[in-house]
Short mmCIF file of C-alpha atoms in Angstrom, two decimals:
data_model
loop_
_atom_site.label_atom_id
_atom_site.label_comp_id
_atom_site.label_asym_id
_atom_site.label_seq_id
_atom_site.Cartn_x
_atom_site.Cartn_y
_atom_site.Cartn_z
CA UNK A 11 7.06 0.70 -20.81
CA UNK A 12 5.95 -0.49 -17.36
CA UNK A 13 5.79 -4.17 -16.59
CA UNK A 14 2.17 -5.85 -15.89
CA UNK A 15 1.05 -4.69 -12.64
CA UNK A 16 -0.33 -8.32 -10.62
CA UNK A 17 -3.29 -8.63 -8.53
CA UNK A 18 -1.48 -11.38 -6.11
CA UNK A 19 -3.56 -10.94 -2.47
CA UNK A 20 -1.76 -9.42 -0.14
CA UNK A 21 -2.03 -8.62 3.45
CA UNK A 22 -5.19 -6.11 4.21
CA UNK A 23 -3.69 -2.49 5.43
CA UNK A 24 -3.78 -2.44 9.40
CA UNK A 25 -7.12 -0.38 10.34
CA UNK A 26 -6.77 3.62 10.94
CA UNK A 27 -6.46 5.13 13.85
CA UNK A 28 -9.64 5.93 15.42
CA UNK A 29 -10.20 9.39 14.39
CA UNK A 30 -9.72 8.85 10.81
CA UNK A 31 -12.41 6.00 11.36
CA UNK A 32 -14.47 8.55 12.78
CA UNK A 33 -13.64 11.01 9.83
CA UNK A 34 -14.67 8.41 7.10
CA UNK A 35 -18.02 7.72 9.15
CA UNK A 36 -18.67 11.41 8.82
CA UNK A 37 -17.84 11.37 5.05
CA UNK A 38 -20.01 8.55 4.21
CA UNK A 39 -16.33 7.72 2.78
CA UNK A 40 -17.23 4.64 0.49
CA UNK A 41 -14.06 4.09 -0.12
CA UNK A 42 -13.68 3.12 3.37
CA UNK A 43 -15.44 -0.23 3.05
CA UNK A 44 -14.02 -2.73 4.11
CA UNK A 45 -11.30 -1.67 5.91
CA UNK A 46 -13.41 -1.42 9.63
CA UNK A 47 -16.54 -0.81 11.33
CA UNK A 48 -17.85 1.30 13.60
CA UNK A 49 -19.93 0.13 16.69
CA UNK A 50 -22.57 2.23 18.16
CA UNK A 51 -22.95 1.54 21.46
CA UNK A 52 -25.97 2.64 22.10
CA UNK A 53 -27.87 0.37 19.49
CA UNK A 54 -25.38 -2.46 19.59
CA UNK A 55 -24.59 -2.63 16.21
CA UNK A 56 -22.11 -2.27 13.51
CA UNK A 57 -21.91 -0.74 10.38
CA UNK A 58 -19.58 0.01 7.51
CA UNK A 59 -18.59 3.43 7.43
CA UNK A 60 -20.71 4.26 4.34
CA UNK A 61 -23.94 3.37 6.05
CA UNK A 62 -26.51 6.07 5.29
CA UNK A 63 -27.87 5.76 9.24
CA UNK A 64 -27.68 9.21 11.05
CA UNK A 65 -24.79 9.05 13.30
CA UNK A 66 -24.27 8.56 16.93
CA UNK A 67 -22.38 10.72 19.11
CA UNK A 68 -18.77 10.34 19.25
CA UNK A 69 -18.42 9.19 22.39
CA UNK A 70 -21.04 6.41 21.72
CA UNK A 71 -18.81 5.08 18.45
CA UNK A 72 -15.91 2.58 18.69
CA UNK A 73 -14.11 1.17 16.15
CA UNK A 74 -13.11 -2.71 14.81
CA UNK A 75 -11.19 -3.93 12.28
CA UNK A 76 -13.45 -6.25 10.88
CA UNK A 77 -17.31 -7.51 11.28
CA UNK A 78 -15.81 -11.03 13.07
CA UNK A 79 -14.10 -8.84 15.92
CA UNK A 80 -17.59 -6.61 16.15
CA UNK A 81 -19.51 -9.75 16.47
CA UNK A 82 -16.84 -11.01 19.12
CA UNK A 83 -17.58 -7.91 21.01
CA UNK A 84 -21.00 -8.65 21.40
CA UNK A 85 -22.67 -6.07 18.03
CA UNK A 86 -24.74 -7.66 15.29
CA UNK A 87 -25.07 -6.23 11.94
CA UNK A 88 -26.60 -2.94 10.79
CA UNK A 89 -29.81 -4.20 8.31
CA UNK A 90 -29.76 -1.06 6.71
CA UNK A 91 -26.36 -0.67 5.30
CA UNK A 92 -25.55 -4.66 5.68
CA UNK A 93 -21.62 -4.50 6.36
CA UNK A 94 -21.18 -8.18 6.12
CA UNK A 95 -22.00 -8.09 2.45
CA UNK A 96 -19.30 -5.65 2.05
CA UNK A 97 -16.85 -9.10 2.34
CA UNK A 98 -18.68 -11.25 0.59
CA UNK A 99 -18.93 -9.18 -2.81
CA UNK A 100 -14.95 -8.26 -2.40
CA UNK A 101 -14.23 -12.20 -2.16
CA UNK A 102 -16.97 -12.54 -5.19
CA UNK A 103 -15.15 -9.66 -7.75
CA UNK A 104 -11.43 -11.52 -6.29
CA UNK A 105 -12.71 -14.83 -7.87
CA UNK A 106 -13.71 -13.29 -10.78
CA UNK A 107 -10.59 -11.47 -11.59
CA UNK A 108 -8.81 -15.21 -10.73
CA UNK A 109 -11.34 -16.38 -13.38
CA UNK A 110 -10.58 -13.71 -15.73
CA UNK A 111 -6.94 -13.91 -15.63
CA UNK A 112 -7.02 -17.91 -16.31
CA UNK A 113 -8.96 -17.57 -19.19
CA UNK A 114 -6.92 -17.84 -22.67
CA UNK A 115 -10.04 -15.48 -24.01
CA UNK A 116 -12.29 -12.41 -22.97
CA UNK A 117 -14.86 -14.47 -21.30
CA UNK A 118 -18.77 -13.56 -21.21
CA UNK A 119 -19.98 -11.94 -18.73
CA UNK A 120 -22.49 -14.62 -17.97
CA UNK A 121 -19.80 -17.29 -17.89
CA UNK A 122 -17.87 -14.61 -14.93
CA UNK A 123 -20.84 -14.12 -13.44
CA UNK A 124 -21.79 -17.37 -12.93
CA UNK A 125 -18.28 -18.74 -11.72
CA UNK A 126 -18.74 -15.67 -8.74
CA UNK A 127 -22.18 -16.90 -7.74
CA UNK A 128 -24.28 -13.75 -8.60
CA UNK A 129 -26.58 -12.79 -11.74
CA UNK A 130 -25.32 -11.38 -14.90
CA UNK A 131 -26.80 -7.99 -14.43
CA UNK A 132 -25.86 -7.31 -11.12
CA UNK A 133 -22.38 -8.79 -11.05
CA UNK A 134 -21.96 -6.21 -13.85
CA UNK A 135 -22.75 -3.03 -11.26
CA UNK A 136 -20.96 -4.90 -9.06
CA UNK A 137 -17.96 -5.57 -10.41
CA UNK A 138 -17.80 -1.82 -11.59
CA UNK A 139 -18.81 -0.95 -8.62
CA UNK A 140 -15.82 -2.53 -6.58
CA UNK A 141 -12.87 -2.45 -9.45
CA UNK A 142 -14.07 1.27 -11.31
CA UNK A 143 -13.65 -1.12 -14.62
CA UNK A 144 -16.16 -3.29 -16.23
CA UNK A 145 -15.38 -7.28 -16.31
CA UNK A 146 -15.03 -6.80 -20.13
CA UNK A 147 -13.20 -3.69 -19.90
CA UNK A 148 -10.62 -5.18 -17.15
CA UNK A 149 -10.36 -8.27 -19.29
CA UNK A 150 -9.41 -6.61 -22.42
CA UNK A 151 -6.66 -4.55 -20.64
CA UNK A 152 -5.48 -7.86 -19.02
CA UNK A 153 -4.85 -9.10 -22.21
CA UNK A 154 -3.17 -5.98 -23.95
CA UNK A 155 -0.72 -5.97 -20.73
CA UNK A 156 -0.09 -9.08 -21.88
CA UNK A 157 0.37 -8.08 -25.43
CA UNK A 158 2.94 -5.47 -24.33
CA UNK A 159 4.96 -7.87 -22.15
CA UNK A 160 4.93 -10.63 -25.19
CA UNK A 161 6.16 -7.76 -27.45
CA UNK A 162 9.41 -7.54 -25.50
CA UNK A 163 9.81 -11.24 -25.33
CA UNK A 164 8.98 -12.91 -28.76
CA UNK A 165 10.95 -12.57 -32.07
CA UNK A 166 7.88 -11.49 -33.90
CA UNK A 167 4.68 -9.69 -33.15
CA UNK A 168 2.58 -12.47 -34.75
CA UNK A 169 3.86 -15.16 -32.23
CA UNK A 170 3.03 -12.11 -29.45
CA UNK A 171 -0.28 -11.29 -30.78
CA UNK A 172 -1.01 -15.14 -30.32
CA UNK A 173 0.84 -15.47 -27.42
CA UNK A 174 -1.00 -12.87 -25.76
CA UNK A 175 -4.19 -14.87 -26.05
CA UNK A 176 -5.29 -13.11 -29.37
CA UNK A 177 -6.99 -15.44 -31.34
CA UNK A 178 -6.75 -12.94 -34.42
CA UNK A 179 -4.31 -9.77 -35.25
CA UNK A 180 -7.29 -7.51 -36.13
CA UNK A 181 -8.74 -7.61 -31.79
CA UNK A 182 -4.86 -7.13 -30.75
CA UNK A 183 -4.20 -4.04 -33.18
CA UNK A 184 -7.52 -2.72 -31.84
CA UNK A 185 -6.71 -3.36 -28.37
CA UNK A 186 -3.05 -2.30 -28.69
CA UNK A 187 -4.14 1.25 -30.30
CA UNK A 188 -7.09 1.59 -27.36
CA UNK A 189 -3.94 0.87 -24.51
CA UNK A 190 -0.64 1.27 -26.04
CA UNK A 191 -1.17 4.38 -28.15
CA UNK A 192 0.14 2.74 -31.44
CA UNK A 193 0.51 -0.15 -33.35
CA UNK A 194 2.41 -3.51 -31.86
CA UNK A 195 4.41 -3.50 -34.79
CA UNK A 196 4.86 0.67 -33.60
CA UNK A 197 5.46 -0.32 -29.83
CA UNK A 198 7.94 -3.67 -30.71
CA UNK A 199 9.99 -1.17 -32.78
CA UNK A 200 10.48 1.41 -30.05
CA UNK A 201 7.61 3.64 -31.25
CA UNK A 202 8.53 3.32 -35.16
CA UNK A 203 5.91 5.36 -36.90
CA UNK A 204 4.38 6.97 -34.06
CA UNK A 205 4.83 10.89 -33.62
CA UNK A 206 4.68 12.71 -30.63
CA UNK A 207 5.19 16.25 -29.94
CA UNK A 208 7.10 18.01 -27.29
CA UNK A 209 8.68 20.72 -25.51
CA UNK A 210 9.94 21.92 -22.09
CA UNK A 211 8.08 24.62 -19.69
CA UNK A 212 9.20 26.43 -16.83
CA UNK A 213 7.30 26.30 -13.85
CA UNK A 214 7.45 27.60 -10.18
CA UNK A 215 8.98 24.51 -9.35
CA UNK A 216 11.42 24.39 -12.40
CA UNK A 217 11.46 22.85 -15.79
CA UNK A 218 8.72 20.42 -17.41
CA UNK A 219 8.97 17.91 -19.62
CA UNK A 220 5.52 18.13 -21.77
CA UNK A 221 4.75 15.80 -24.37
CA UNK A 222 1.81 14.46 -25.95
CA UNK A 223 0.66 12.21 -29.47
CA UNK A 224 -2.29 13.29 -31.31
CA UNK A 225 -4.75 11.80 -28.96
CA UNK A 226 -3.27 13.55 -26.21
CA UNK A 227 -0.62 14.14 -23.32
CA UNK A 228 1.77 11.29 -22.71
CA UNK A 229 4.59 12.39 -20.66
CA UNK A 230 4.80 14.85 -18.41
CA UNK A 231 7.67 15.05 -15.70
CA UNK A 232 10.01 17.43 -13.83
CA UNK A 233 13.71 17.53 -14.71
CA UNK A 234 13.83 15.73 -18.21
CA UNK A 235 14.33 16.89 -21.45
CA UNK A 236 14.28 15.89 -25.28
CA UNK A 237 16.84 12.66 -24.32
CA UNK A 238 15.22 10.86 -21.91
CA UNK A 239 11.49 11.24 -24.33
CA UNK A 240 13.83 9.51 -27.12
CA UNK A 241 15.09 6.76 -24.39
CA UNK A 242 11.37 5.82 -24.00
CA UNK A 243 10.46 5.67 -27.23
CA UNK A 244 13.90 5.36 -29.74
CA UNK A 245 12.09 4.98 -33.02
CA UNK A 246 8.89 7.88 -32.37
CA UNK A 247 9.17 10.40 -35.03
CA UNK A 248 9.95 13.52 -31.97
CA UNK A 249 8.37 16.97 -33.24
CA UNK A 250 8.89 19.78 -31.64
CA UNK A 251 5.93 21.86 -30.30
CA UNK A 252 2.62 23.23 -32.10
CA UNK A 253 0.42 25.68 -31.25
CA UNK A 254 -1.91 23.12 -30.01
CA UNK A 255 0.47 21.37 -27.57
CA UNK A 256 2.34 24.94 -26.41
CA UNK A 257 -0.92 26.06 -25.34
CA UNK A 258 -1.42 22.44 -23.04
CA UNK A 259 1.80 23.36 -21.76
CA UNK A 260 1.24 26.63 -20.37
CA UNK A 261 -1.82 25.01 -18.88
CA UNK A 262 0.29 22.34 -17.16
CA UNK A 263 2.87 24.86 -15.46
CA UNK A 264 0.13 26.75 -13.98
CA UNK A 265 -1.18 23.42 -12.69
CA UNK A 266 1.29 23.57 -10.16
CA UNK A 267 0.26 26.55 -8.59
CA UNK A 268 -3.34 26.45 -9.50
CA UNK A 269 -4.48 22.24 -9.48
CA UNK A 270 -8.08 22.96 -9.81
CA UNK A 271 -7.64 23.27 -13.79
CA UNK A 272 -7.01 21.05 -16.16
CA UNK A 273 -9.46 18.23 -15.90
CA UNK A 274 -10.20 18.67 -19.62
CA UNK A 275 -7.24 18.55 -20.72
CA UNK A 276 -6.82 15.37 -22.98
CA UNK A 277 -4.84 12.15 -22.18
CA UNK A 278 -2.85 9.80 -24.40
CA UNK A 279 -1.63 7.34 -21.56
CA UNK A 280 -2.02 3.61 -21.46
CA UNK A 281 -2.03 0.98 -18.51
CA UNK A 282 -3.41 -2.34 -17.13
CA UNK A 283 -6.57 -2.10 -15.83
CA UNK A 284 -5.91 -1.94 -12.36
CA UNK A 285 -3.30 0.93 -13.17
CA UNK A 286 -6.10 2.98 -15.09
CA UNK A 287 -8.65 2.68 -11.89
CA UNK A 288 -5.97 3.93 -9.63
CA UNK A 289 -4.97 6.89 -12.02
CA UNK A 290 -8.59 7.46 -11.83
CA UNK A 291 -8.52 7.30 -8.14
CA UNK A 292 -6.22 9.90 -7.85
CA UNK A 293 -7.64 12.25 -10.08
CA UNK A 294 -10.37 12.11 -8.06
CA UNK A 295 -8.65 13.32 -4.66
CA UNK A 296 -9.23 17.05 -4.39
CA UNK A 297 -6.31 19.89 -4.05
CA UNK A 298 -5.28 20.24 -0.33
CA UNK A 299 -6.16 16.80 0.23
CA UNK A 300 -4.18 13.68 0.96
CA UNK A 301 -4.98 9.89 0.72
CA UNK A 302 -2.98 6.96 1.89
CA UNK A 303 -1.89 4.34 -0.70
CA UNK A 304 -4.40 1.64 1.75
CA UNK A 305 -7.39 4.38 0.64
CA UNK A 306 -6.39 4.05 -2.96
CA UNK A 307 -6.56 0.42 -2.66
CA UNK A 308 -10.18 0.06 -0.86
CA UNK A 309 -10.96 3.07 -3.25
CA UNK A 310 -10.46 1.04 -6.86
CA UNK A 311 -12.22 -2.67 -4.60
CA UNK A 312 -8.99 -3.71 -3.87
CA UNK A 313 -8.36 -3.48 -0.16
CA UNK A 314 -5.82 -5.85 -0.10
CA UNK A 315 -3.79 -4.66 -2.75
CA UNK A 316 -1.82 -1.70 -1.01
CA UNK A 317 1.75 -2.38 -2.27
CA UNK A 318 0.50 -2.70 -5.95
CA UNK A 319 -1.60 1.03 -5.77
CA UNK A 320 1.66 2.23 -4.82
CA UNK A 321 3.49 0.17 -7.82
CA UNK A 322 0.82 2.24 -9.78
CA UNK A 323 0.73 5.45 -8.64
CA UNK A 324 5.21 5.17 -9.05
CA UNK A 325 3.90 4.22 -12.90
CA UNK A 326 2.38 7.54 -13.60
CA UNK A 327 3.55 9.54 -16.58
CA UNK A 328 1.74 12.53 -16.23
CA UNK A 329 3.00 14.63 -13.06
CA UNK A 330 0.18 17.10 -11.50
CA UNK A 331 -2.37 16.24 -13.73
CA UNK A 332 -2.59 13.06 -12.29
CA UNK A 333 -2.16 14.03 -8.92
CA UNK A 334 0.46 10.97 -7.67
CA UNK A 335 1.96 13.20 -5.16
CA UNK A 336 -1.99 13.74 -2.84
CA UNK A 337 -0.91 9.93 -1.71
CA UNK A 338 0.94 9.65 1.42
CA UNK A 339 1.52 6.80 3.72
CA UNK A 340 -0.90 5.67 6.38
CA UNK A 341 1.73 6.85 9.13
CA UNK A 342 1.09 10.04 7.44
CA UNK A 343 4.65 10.15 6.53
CA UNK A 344 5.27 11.49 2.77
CA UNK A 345 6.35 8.25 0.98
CA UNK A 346 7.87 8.61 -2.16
CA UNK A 347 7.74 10.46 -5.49
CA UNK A 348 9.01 9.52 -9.15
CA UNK A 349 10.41 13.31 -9.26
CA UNK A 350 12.12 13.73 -5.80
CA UNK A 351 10.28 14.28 -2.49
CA UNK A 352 11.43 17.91 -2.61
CA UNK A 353 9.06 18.19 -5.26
CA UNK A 354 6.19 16.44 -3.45
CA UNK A 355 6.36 18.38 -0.56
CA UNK A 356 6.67 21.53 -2.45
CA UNK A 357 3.49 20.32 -4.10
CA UNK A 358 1.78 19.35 -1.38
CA UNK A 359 2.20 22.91 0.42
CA UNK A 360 1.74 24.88 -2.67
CA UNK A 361 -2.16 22.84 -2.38
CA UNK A 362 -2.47 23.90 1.28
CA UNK A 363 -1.72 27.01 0.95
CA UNK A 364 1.49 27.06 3.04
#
């Protein structure tokens, strides 16, 4: 039961070190927008390290942290992949999100739209573009973080639902089902009335904690056992294993040594909407590879928000399938990890074959 992740601006990550700049401009690495640009030379220009251009020579590439400082230097803008728009559309999807978050309803998309200074249509791609989340989509999981945080506060979950900005039960129970897994009335009582299934695996790296609801997997951790499922959730109805669930468990143990599988393997797991576009983020790192928490945040359109993808990624139930321990800091040191770093780095060398 994780507390509502914020979207407060914070500082922008300090920009990589000039190889990995050099790296993302050979990746096209989109999710490198943002964070620099490169400066050829040659041309005098700059451009944003997704730019489709075909690329200079090394040696005819430097590196700045923003378009102001390659202006300063004497480069104008790239007109093919137009890096200064890369700021404005950032500052464009921030005042939305403002707008969305002050609202006491799901606002239309025209009225969002309008209040960032774009068209309906395109602010849509946009937005989506930037956040991985539609503006209705982020706004509805806004409001059932809310929802979950009023549950814990307010004597009833009437005076929740309402205080959560519903402005009838029927959206909230719809909402809460879609995010929280259950009812309110389910999630205010501890998980009264929901069931979940469960079991422990061994893997190479020890024992797993592997449970899941009929939708799919909800918890899955190293090191815990029947007892700590029941602290989370005192009132679920806890069944042991079916066939169905044993068989998703052997799956998961051989994730560890084998991460490639397992991307069709259901999930049952339930966030804000900045949580769900970072555990989307990370399934999307491949095995072997690494990403700093700063690349998570320019990954999901939120540059800025570095400490907050690493709030997330701490918030993940589902060890190895969602792939928390690929994120590293940008020193390249390991950071940390919800099941010990011992199990990270294990993890982590398993991937590269060491």
């Amino acid at each position: 039961m994780n507390q509502m992740t914020r979207f407060s601006p914070l500082p922008s990550p300090d920009m990589p070190d000039a190889d990995v700049c050099w790296d993302a401009f050979l990746r096209r690495d989109r999710a490198m927008d943002g964070r620099f640009v490169g400066c050829v030379i040659t041309t005098g220009i700059y451009c944003k390290p997704s730019c489709a251009a075909r690329h200079p020579k090394r040696e005819n590439m430097t590196f700045q942290p923003d378009a102001a400082a390659a202006r300063a230097a004497g480069f104008r803008a790239c007109l093919r992949c137009r890096p200064d728009e890369v700021g404005r559309d950032r500052v464009a999807v921030e005042r939305a999100i403002a707008f969305i978050e002050a609202a006491e309803d799901v606002p239309l998309l025209e009225a969002i739209a309008a209040h960032a200074g774009y068209a309906p249509h395109h602010f849509h791609r946009l937005f989506k573009r930037e956040t991985g989340l539609t503006p209705a989509a982020y706004a509805r999981g806004l409001r059932a973080a809310r929802l979950k945080e009023a549950l814990g506060r307010e004597e009833s979950v009437t005076a929740a639902i309402y205080e959560a900005g519903y402005n009838a039960p029927s959206r909230a129970y719809a909402d809460a089902q879609a995010h929280l897994g259950m009812t309110p009335t389910a999630w205010k009582a501890g998980g009264r009335g929901a069931t979940i299934r469960w079991r422990t695996v061994e893997s190479s790296l020890g024992a797993m904690l592997v449970a899941a609801t009929d939708k799919g997997l909800c918890r899955i951790s190293f090191g815990e056992d029947g007892e700590a499922l029941h602290a989370r959730f005192p009132q679920a109805d806890l069944q042991p294993a079916d066939a169905a669930l044993d068989a998703m468990a052997a799956r998961i143990a051989a994730l560890v040594d084998d991460p490639a599988g397992g991307a069709d393997l259901p999930t049952d797991v339930h966030g804000t909407a900045f949580q769900q576009a970072v555990w989307a983020a990370l399934r999307a790192i491949p095995p072997g590879e690494t990403r700093s928490y700063g690349e998570i945040a320019a990954a999901i359109g939120r540059p800025g928000a570095v400490r907050a993808a690493g709030t997330a990624c701490g918030d993940n139930n589902l060890a190895v399938l969602i792939p928390c321990h690929r994120v590293v800091r940008s020193d390249g040191s390991i950071g940390g990890y919800a099941w010990g770093l011992d199990k990270k780095q294990a993890l982590l060398a398993k991937e590269k074959g060491k």
